Amino acid sequence: SAVISQKPSRDICQRGTSLTIQCQVDSQVTMMFWYRQQPGQSLTLIATANQGSEATYESGFVIDKFPISRPNLTFSTLTVSNMSPEDSSIYLCSVGRTDTQYFGPGTRLTVL
Amino acid sequence: ELKVEQNPLFLSMQEGKNYTIYCNYSTTSDRLYWYRQDPGKSLESLFVLLSNGAVKQEGRLMASLDTKARLSTLHITAAVHDLSATYFCAVDPYNAGNMLTFGGGTRLMVKP
């Protein structure tokens, strides 16, 4: 299995501001993934974060809005920039290990 | 574009009854995952199905995969209240154990 922690667990932010979410994994992984879960919805992949290279973004997500850092093999950050109420979601990081993808506890973001 | 469709989206059932959740997907893949999500919680991995004909069982839940039909099922036997949760299937279109495309989720309520 994988032990994944995220900070913060939840936050309430004002529109126009930015929030950086941290994800820490208990051991080294090549790829880390960021997903968004909008209220009452399923999960959507935002981007894949590889150490030493730029993140790869899925259709509908752009780096200016969701910049990602991956400074080492156990850590990544996702920033939600210039937030609007539509960004209110749960943001989850994920890693793959032994044919299974594990998810962190999530960061519940509310934008007012 | 890969589409993953679950049905039903909502299921209310009595304790002791059996039911099946269906997951159809639109592209070839040999990897399919089932997750459980409790309200306000992250995703818990239930099953990883890695080949055509794979069948896995854990307690009252049994999952199967037919890659030719692009169909997976999650069968619930003699449901109990503790199974109440949202269940997601997810497909790995690259068969690499990482980027997942999720179905819309099935919210299951088991009534006493």
PDB file of C-alpha atoms in Angstrom:
ATOM      1  CA  SER A   1       0.000   0.000   0.000  1.00  0.00           C
ATOM      2  CA  ALA A   2       0.962   3.650   0.078  1.00  0.00           C
ATOM      3  CA  VAL A   3       0.646   6.202   2.840  1.00  0.00           C
ATOM      4  CA  ILE A   4      -0.233   9.600   1.438  1.00  0.00           C
ATOM      5  CA  SER A   5      -0.767  12.784   3.390  1.00  0.00           C
ATOM      6  CA  GLN A   6      -2.130  16.092   2.210  1.00  0.00           C
ATOM      7  CA  LYS A   7      -2.101  19.575   3.668  1.00  0.00           C
ATOM      8  CA  PRO A   8      -4.302  21.382   4.329  1.00  0.00           C
ATOM      9  CA  SER A   9      -7.182  19.007   4.860  1.00  0.00           C
ATOM     10  CA  ARG A  10      -9.634  21.801   4.200  1.00  0.00           C
ATOM     11  CA  ASP A  11      -9.672  25.525   3.623  1.00  0.00           C
ATOM     12  CA  ILE A  12     -12.067  28.354   2.959  1.00  0.00           C
ATOM     13  CA  CYS A  13     -10.663  30.987   0.633  1.00  0.00           C
ATOM     14  CA  GLN A  14     -11.720  34.250  -0.896  1.00  0.00           C
ATOM     15  CA  ARG A  15     -12.134  34.557  -4.636  1.00  0.00           C
ATOM     16  CA  GLY A  16      -9.097  35.869  -6.441  1.00  0.00           C
ATOM     17  CA  THR A  17      -6.630  34.318  -4.027  1.00  0.00           C
ATOM     18  CA  SER A  18      -4.468  31.226  -4.472  1.00  0.00           C
ATOM     19  CA  LEU A  19      -4.018  28.098  -2.392  1.00  0.00           C
ATOM     20  CA  THR A  20      -1.155  25.620  -2.481  1.00  0.00           C
ATOM     21  CA  ILE A  21      -1.910  22.026  -1.568  1.00  0.00           C
ATOM     22  CA  GLN A  22       0.872  19.726  -0.473  1.00  0.00           C
ATOM     23  CA  CYS A  23       1.089  15.984  -1.012  1.00  0.00           C
ATOM     24  CA  GLN A  24       3.619  13.745   0.725  1.00  0.00           C
ATOM     25  CA  VAL A  25       4.126  10.026   0.005  1.00  0.00           C
ATOM     26  CA  ASP A  26       5.793   7.536   2.316  1.00  0.00           C
ATOM     27  CA  SER A  27       8.284   6.332  -0.298  1.00  0.00           C
ATOM     28  CA  GLN A  28       9.629   7.321  -3.679  1.00  0.00           C
ATOM     29  CA  VAL A  29       7.367   7.180  -6.705  1.00  0.00           C
ATOM     30  CA  THR A  30       7.983   8.163 -10.286  1.00  0.00           C
ATOM     31  CA  MET A  31       4.607   9.703 -11.001  1.00  0.00           C
ATOM     32  CA  MET A  32       2.135  11.522  -8.822  1.00  0.00           C
ATOM     33  CA  PHE A  33      -1.320  12.480  -9.964  1.00  0.00           C
ATOM     34  CA  TRP A  34      -3.710  15.245  -9.044  1.00  0.00           C
ATOM     35  CA  TYR A  35      -7.464  14.788  -9.294  1.00  0.00           C
ATOM     36  CA  ARG A  36     -10.405  17.059  -8.697  1.00  0.00           C
ATOM     37  CA  GLN A  37     -13.766  15.982  -7.332  1.00  0.00           C
ATOM     38  CA  GLN A  38     -16.426  18.626  -7.661  1.00  0.00           C
ATOM     39  CA  PRO A  39     -19.360  18.478  -5.237  1.00  0.00           C
ATOM     40  CA  GLY A  40     -21.418  15.365  -5.792  1.00  0.00           C
ATOM     41  CA  GLN A  41     -19.373  14.429  -8.830  1.00  0.00           C
ATOM     42  CA  SER A  42     -16.825  11.863  -9.856  1.00  0.00           C
ATOM     43  CA  LEU A  43     -13.084  12.355 -10.043  1.00  0.00           C
ATOM     44  CA  THR A  44     -11.316  14.041 -12.932  1.00  0.00           C
ATOM     45  CA  LEU A  45      -7.585  13.871 -13.548  1.00  0.00           C
ATOM     46  CA  ILE A  46      -5.986  17.309 -13.552  1.00  0.00           C
ATOM     47  CA  ALA A  47      -2.370  16.457 -14.288  1.00  0.00           C
ATOM     48  CA  THR A  48       0.483  14.036 -13.924  1.00  0.00           C
ATOM     49  CA  ALA A  49       3.549  15.234 -12.043  1.00  0.00           C
ATOM     50  CA  ASN A  50       6.930  13.733 -12.841  1.00  0.00           C
ATOM     51  CA  GLN A  51      10.020  14.634 -10.912  1.00  0.00           C
ATOM     52  CA  GLY A  52      12.422  16.702 -12.982  1.00  0.00           C
ATOM     53  CA  SER A  53      10.015  17.665 -15.729  1.00  0.00           C
ATOM     54  CA  GLU A  54       6.967  19.801 -16.266  1.00  0.00           C
ATOM     55  CA  ALA A  55       3.633  18.376 -15.334  1.00  0.00           C
ATOM     56  CA  THR A  56       1.384  16.989 -18.045  1.00  0.00           C
ATOM     57  CA  TYR A  57      -2.094  18.498 -17.966  1.00  0.00           C
ATOM     58  CA  GLU A  58      -5.339  16.913 -19.098  1.00  0.00           C
ATOM     59  CA  SER A  59      -7.733  18.602 -21.436  1.00  0.00           C
ATOM     60  CA  GLY A  60      -9.473  21.489 -19.743  1.00  0.00           C
ATOM     61  CA  PHE A  61      -6.715  22.163 -17.221  1.00  0.00           C
ATOM     62  CA  VAL A  62      -3.877  24.630 -17.745  1.00  0.00           C
ATOM     63  CA  ILE A  63      -0.637  25.358 -15.975  1.00  0.00           C
ATOM     64  CA  ASP A  64      -1.464  28.994 -15.287  1.00  0.00           C
ATOM     65  CA  LYS A  65      -4.496  27.959 -13.293  1.00  0.00           C
ATOM     66  CA  PHE A  66      -3.080  24.828 -11.660  1.00  0.00           C
ATOM     67  CA  PRO A  67       0.700  25.114 -11.409  1.00  0.00           C
ATOM     68  CA  ILE A  68       2.323  21.968 -10.064  1.00  0.00           C
ATOM     69  CA  SER A  69       5.704  21.399  -8.518  1.00  0.00           C
ATOM     70  CA  ARG A  70       7.509  18.095  -8.044  1.00  0.00           C
ATOM     71  CA  PRO A  71      10.785  18.855  -6.313  1.00  0.00           C
ATOM     72  CA  ASN A  72      11.562  15.252  -5.332  1.00  0.00           C
ATOM     73  CA  LEU A  73      10.239  11.722  -5.566  1.00  0.00           C
ATOM     74  CA  THR A  74       8.056  11.881  -2.447  1.00  0.00           C
ATOM     75  CA  PHE A  75       6.486  15.331  -2.638  1.00  0.00           C
ATOM     76  CA  SER A  76       4.335  17.459  -4.906  1.00  0.00           C
ATOM     77  CA  THR A  77       2.289  20.625  -4.674  1.00  0.00           C
ATOM     78  CA  LEU A  78      -0.742  21.797  -6.597  1.00  0.00           C
ATOM     79  CA  THR A  79      -1.664  25.466  -6.579  1.00  0.00           C
ATOM     80  CA  VAL A  80      -5.162  26.611  -7.381  1.00  0.00           C
ATOM     81  CA  SER A  81      -4.686  30.142  -8.692  1.00  0.00           C
ATOM     82  CA  ASN A  82      -7.002  33.113  -8.890  1.00  0.00           C
ATOM     83  CA  MET A  83      -9.782  31.094  -7.344  1.00  0.00           C
ATOM     84  CA  SER A  84     -13.455  31.424  -8.092  1.00  0.00           C
ATOM     85  CA  PRO A  85     -16.404  29.642  -6.457  1.00  0.00           C
ATOM     86  CA  GLU A  86     -16.315  27.122  -9.331  1.00  0.00           C
ATOM     87  CA  ASP A  87     -12.999  25.874  -7.935  1.00  0.00           C
ATOM     88  CA  SER A  88     -14.739  24.638  -4.801  1.00  0.00           C
ATOM     89  CA  SER A  89     -13.914  20.941  -4.859  1.00  0.00           C
ATOM     90  CA  ILE A  90     -11.978  18.200  -3.191  1.00  0.00           C
ATOM     91  CA  TYR A  91      -8.463  17.924  -4.571  1.00  0.00           C
ATOM     92  CA  LEU A  92      -6.782  14.547  -4.227  1.00  0.00           C
ATOM     93  CA  CYS A  93      -3.291  13.396  -4.978  1.00  0.00           C
ATOM     94  CA  SER A  94      -2.636   9.844  -5.984  1.00  0.00           C
ATOM     95  CA  VAL A  95       0.225   7.458  -6.612  1.00  0.00           C
ATOM     96  CA  GLY A  96       0.442   4.076  -8.266  1.00  0.00           C
ATOM     97  CA  ARG A  97       2.023   1.082  -6.561  1.00  0.00           C
ATOM     98  CA  THR A  98       1.829  -2.624  -7.357  1.00  0.00           C
ATOM     99  CA  ASP A  99      -0.944  -2.273  -9.920  1.00  0.00           C
ATOM    100  CA  THR A 100      -3.113  -0.211  -7.614  1.00  0.00           C
ATOM    101  CA  GLN A 101      -3.606   3.528  -7.475  1.00  0.00           C
ATOM    102  CA  TYR A 102      -3.852   4.948  -3.980  1.00  0.00           C
ATOM    103  CA  PHE A 103      -5.395   8.241  -3.016  1.00  0.00           C
ATOM    104  CA  GLY A 104      -4.571  10.761  -0.365  1.00  0.00           C
ATOM    105  CA  PRO A 105      -7.196  11.981   2.104  1.00  0.00           C
ATOM    106  CA  GLY A 106      -8.020  14.989  -0.055  1.00  0.00           C
ATOM    107  CA  THR A 107      -8.142  18.733   0.461  1.00  0.00           C
ATOM    108  CA  ARG A 108     -11.629  20.165   0.670  1.00  0.00           C
ATOM    109  CA  LEU A 109     -11.589  23.676  -0.776  1.00  0.00           C
ATOM    110  CA  THR A 110     -14.418  26.155  -0.487  1.00  0.00           C
ATOM    111  CA  VAL A 111     -14.142  29.435  -2.364  1.00  0.00           C
ATOM    112  CA  LEU A 112     -16.407  32.271  -1.280  1.00  0.00           C
TER     113      LEU A 112
ATOM    114  CA  GLU B   1     -12.216  10.240 -25.642  1.00  0.00           C
ATOM    115  CA  LEU B   2     -12.622   7.455 -23.123  1.00  0.00           C
ATOM    116  CA  LYS B   3     -16.043   7.290 -21.529  1.00  0.00           C
ATOM    117  CA  VAL B   4     -16.817   5.273 -18.442  1.00  0.00           C
ATOM    118  CA  GLU B   5     -20.468   4.869 -17.569  1.00  0.00           C
ATOM    119  CA  GLN B   6     -21.858   3.402 -14.404  1.00  0.00           C
ATOM    120  CA  ASN B   7     -25.383   2.414 -13.711  1.00  0.00           C
ATOM    121  CA  PRO B   8     -27.346   2.864 -11.726  1.00  0.00           C
ATOM    122  CA  LEU B   9     -26.166   6.203 -10.378  1.00  0.00           C
ATOM    123  CA  PHE B  10     -28.262   5.776  -7.296  1.00  0.00           C
ATOM    124  CA  LEU B  11     -29.362   2.559  -5.657  1.00  0.00           C
ATOM    125  CA  SER B  12     -31.536   2.137  -2.626  1.00  0.00           C
ATOM    126  CA  MET B  13     -31.914  -1.415  -1.451  1.00  0.00           C
ATOM    127  CA  GLN B  14     -33.075  -3.393   1.521  1.00  0.00           C
ATOM    128  CA  GLU B  15     -30.740  -5.323   3.708  1.00  0.00           C
ATOM    129  CA  GLY B  16     -30.403  -8.915   2.640  1.00  0.00           C
ATOM    130  CA  LYS B  17     -31.024  -8.233  -1.041  1.00  0.00           C
ATOM    131  CA  ASN B  18     -28.679  -8.779  -3.967  1.00  0.00           C
ATOM    132  CA  TYR B  19     -27.848  -6.288  -6.655  1.00  0.00           C
ATOM    133  CA  THR B  20     -25.320  -5.551  -9.383  1.00  0.00           C
ATOM    134  CA  ILE B  21     -23.651  -2.311 -10.395  1.00  0.00           C
ATOM    135  CA  TYR B  22     -22.513  -2.076 -14.000  1.00  0.00           C
ATOM    136  CA  CYS B  23     -19.529  -0.270 -15.441  1.00  0.00           C
ATOM    137  CA  ASN B  24     -19.216   0.118 -19.213  1.00  0.00           C
ATOM    138  CA  TYR B  25     -16.265   1.741 -20.903  1.00  0.00           C
ATOM    139  CA  SER B  26     -15.576   2.826 -24.449  1.00  0.00           C
ATOM    140  CA  THR B  27     -11.988   1.812 -25.174  1.00  0.00           C
ATOM    141  CA  THR B  28      -9.893  -1.306 -24.891  1.00  0.00           C
ATOM    142  CA  SER B  29      -8.332  -1.768 -21.493  1.00  0.00           C
ATOM    143  CA  ASP B  30      -7.261  -4.730 -19.433  1.00  0.00           C
ATOM    144  CA  ARG B  31      -7.260  -2.850 -16.152  1.00  0.00           C
ATOM    145  CA  LEU B  32     -10.246  -1.826 -14.151  1.00  0.00           C
ATOM    146  CA  TYR B  33     -10.508  -0.636 -10.577  1.00  0.00           C
ATOM    147  CA  TRP B  34     -13.308  -0.417  -8.081  1.00  0.00           C
ATOM    148  CA  TYR B  35     -13.233   2.084  -5.231  1.00  0.00           C
ATOM    149  CA  ARG B  36     -15.442   2.889  -2.311  1.00  0.00           C
ATOM    150  CA  GLN B  37     -15.936   6.397  -0.981  1.00  0.00           C
ATOM    151  CA  ASP B  38     -17.692   7.204   2.285  1.00  0.00           C
ATOM    152  CA  PRO B  39     -19.103  10.708   2.767  1.00  0.00           C
ATOM    153  CA  GLY B  40     -16.357  13.213   3.422  1.00  0.00           C
ATOM    154  CA  LYS B  41     -13.672  10.570   2.973  1.00  0.00           C
ATOM    155  CA  SER B  42     -11.118   9.666   0.356  1.00  0.00           C
ATOM    156  CA  LEU B  43     -11.213   6.636  -1.915  1.00  0.00           C
ATOM    157  CA  GLU B  44     -10.607   3.143  -0.652  1.00  0.00           C
ATOM    158  CA  SER B  45      -9.363   0.581  -3.147  1.00  0.00           C
ATOM    159  CA  LEU B  46     -11.667  -2.433  -3.319  1.00  0.00           C
ATOM    160  CA  PHE B  47     -10.611  -4.434  -6.355  1.00  0.00           C
ATOM    161  CA  VAL B  48      -8.052  -4.344  -9.109  1.00  0.00           C
ATOM    162  CA  LEU B  49      -8.994  -6.408 -12.153  1.00  0.00           C
ATOM    163  CA  LEU B  50      -6.094  -6.972 -14.491  1.00  0.00           C
ATOM    164  CA  SER B  51      -7.266  -9.327 -17.199  1.00  0.00           C
ATOM    165  CA  ASN B  52     -10.245 -10.569 -19.123  1.00  0.00           C
ATOM    166  CA  GLY B  53     -12.335 -12.894 -17.022  1.00  0.00           C
ATOM    167  CA  ALA B  54     -10.840 -11.700 -13.752  1.00  0.00           C
ATOM    168  CA  VAL B  55     -13.091 -12.219 -10.774  1.00  0.00           C
ATOM    169  CA  LYS B  56     -12.357 -11.049  -7.251  1.00  0.00           C
ATOM    170  CA  GLN B  57     -14.398 -11.352  -4.101  1.00  0.00           C
ATOM    171  CA  GLU B  58     -14.171  -9.739  -0.718  1.00  0.00           C
ATOM    172  CA  GLY B  59     -16.923 -10.378   1.758  1.00  0.00           C
ATOM    173  CA  ARG B  60     -20.276  -9.504   0.222  1.00  0.00           C
ATOM    174  CA  LEU B  61     -18.745  -7.852  -2.833  1.00  0.00           C
ATOM    175  CA  MET B  62     -17.638  -9.559  -6.012  1.00  0.00           C
ATOM    176  CA  ALA B  63     -16.195  -7.837  -9.057  1.00  0.00           C
ATOM    177  CA  SER B  64     -15.675  -9.202 -12.540  1.00  0.00           C
ATOM    178  CA  LEU B  65     -14.212  -7.959 -15.793  1.00  0.00           C
ATOM    179  CA  ASP B  66     -15.107  -8.787 -19.391  1.00  0.00           C
ATOM    180  CA  THR B  67     -12.667  -6.867 -21.558  1.00  0.00           C
ATOM    181  CA  LYS B  68     -14.283  -8.036 -24.781  1.00  0.00           C
ATOM    182  CA  ALA B  69     -17.618  -6.571 -23.762  1.00  0.00           C
ATOM    183  CA  ARG B  70     -15.843  -3.629 -22.052  1.00  0.00           C
ATOM    184  CA  LEU B  71     -17.910  -4.318 -18.994  1.00  0.00           C
ATOM    185  CA  SER B  72     -17.245  -4.777 -15.321  1.00  0.00           C
ATOM    186  CA  THR B  73     -19.757  -5.655 -12.659  1.00  0.00           C
ATOM    187  CA  LEU B  74     -19.774  -5.227  -8.912  1.00  0.00           C
ATOM    188  CA  HIS B  75     -22.177  -7.674  -7.346  1.00  0.00           C
ATOM    189  CA  ILE B  76     -23.522  -7.178  -3.860  1.00  0.00           C
ATOM    190  CA  THR B  77     -24.745 -10.233  -1.995  1.00  0.00           C
ATOM    191  CA  ALA B  78     -27.077  -9.984   0.979  1.00  0.00           C
ATOM    192  CA  ALA B  79     -26.478  -6.283   1.463  1.00  0.00           C
ATOM    193  CA  VAL B  80     -25.917  -4.827   4.919  1.00  0.00           C
ATOM    194  CA  HIS B  81     -26.148  -1.220   6.066  1.00  0.00           C
ATOM    195  CA  ASP B  82     -22.359  -0.922   6.347  1.00  0.00           C
ATOM    196  CA  LEU B  83     -22.091  -1.198   2.578  1.00  0.00           C
ATOM    197  CA  SER B  84     -23.794   2.163   2.161  1.00  0.00           C
ATOM    198  CA  ALA B  85     -21.301   4.357   0.284  1.00  0.00           C
ATOM    199  CA  THR B  86     -20.517   5.608  -3.192  1.00  0.00           C
ATOM    200  CA  TYR B  87     -18.798   3.118  -5.473  1.00  0.00           C
ATOM    201  CA  PHE B  88     -16.659   4.154  -8.398  1.00  0.00           C
ATOM    202  CA  CYS B  89     -15.208   2.141 -11.206  1.00  0.00           C
ATOM    203  CA  ALA B  90     -12.153   3.489 -12.990  1.00  0.00           C
ATOM    204  CA  VAL B  91     -10.431   2.434 -16.178  1.00  0.00           C
ATOM    205  CA  ASP B  92      -6.744   2.592 -16.938  1.00  0.00           C
ATOM    206  CA  PRO B  93      -6.638   3.233 -20.685  1.00  0.00           C
ATOM    207  CA  TYR B  94      -2.865   2.871 -20.893  1.00  0.00           C
ATOM    208  CA  ASN B  95      -2.689  -0.364 -18.890  1.00  0.00           C
ATOM    209  CA  ALA B  96       0.077   1.236 -16.875  1.00  0.00           C
ATOM    210  CA  GLY B  97      -1.438   1.338 -13.427  1.00  0.00           C
ATOM    211  CA  ASN B  98      -1.583   5.087 -13.201  1.00  0.00           C
ATOM    212  CA  MET B  99      -3.867   7.599 -14.942  1.00  0.00           C
ATOM    213  CA  LEU B 100      -7.468   6.625 -14.372  1.00  0.00           C
ATOM    214  CA  THR B 101     -10.741   7.660 -15.937  1.00  0.00           C
ATOM    215  CA  PHE B 102     -13.585   7.353 -13.484  1.00  0.00           C
ATOM    216  CA  GLY B 103     -17.191   6.464 -13.893  1.00  0.00           C
ATOM    217  CA  GLY B 104     -19.837   8.730 -12.465  1.00  0.00           C
ATOM    218  CA  GLY B 105     -20.202   6.717  -9.296  1.00  0.00           C
ATOM    219  CA  THR B 106     -23.065   4.726  -7.801  1.00  0.00           C
ATOM    220  CA  ARG B 107     -24.457   5.971  -4.554  1.00  0.00           C
ATOM    221  CA  LEU B 108     -25.652   2.959  -2.614  1.00  0.00           C
ATOM    222  CA  MET B 109     -28.013   3.198   0.323  1.00  0.00           C
ATOM    223  CA  VAL B 110     -28.848   0.011   2.193  1.00  0.00           C
ATOM    224  CA  LYS B 111     -31.883   0.325   4.376  1.00  0.00           C
ATOM    225  CA  PRO B 112     -32.451  -1.822   7.437  1.00  0.00           C
TER     226      PRO B 112
END
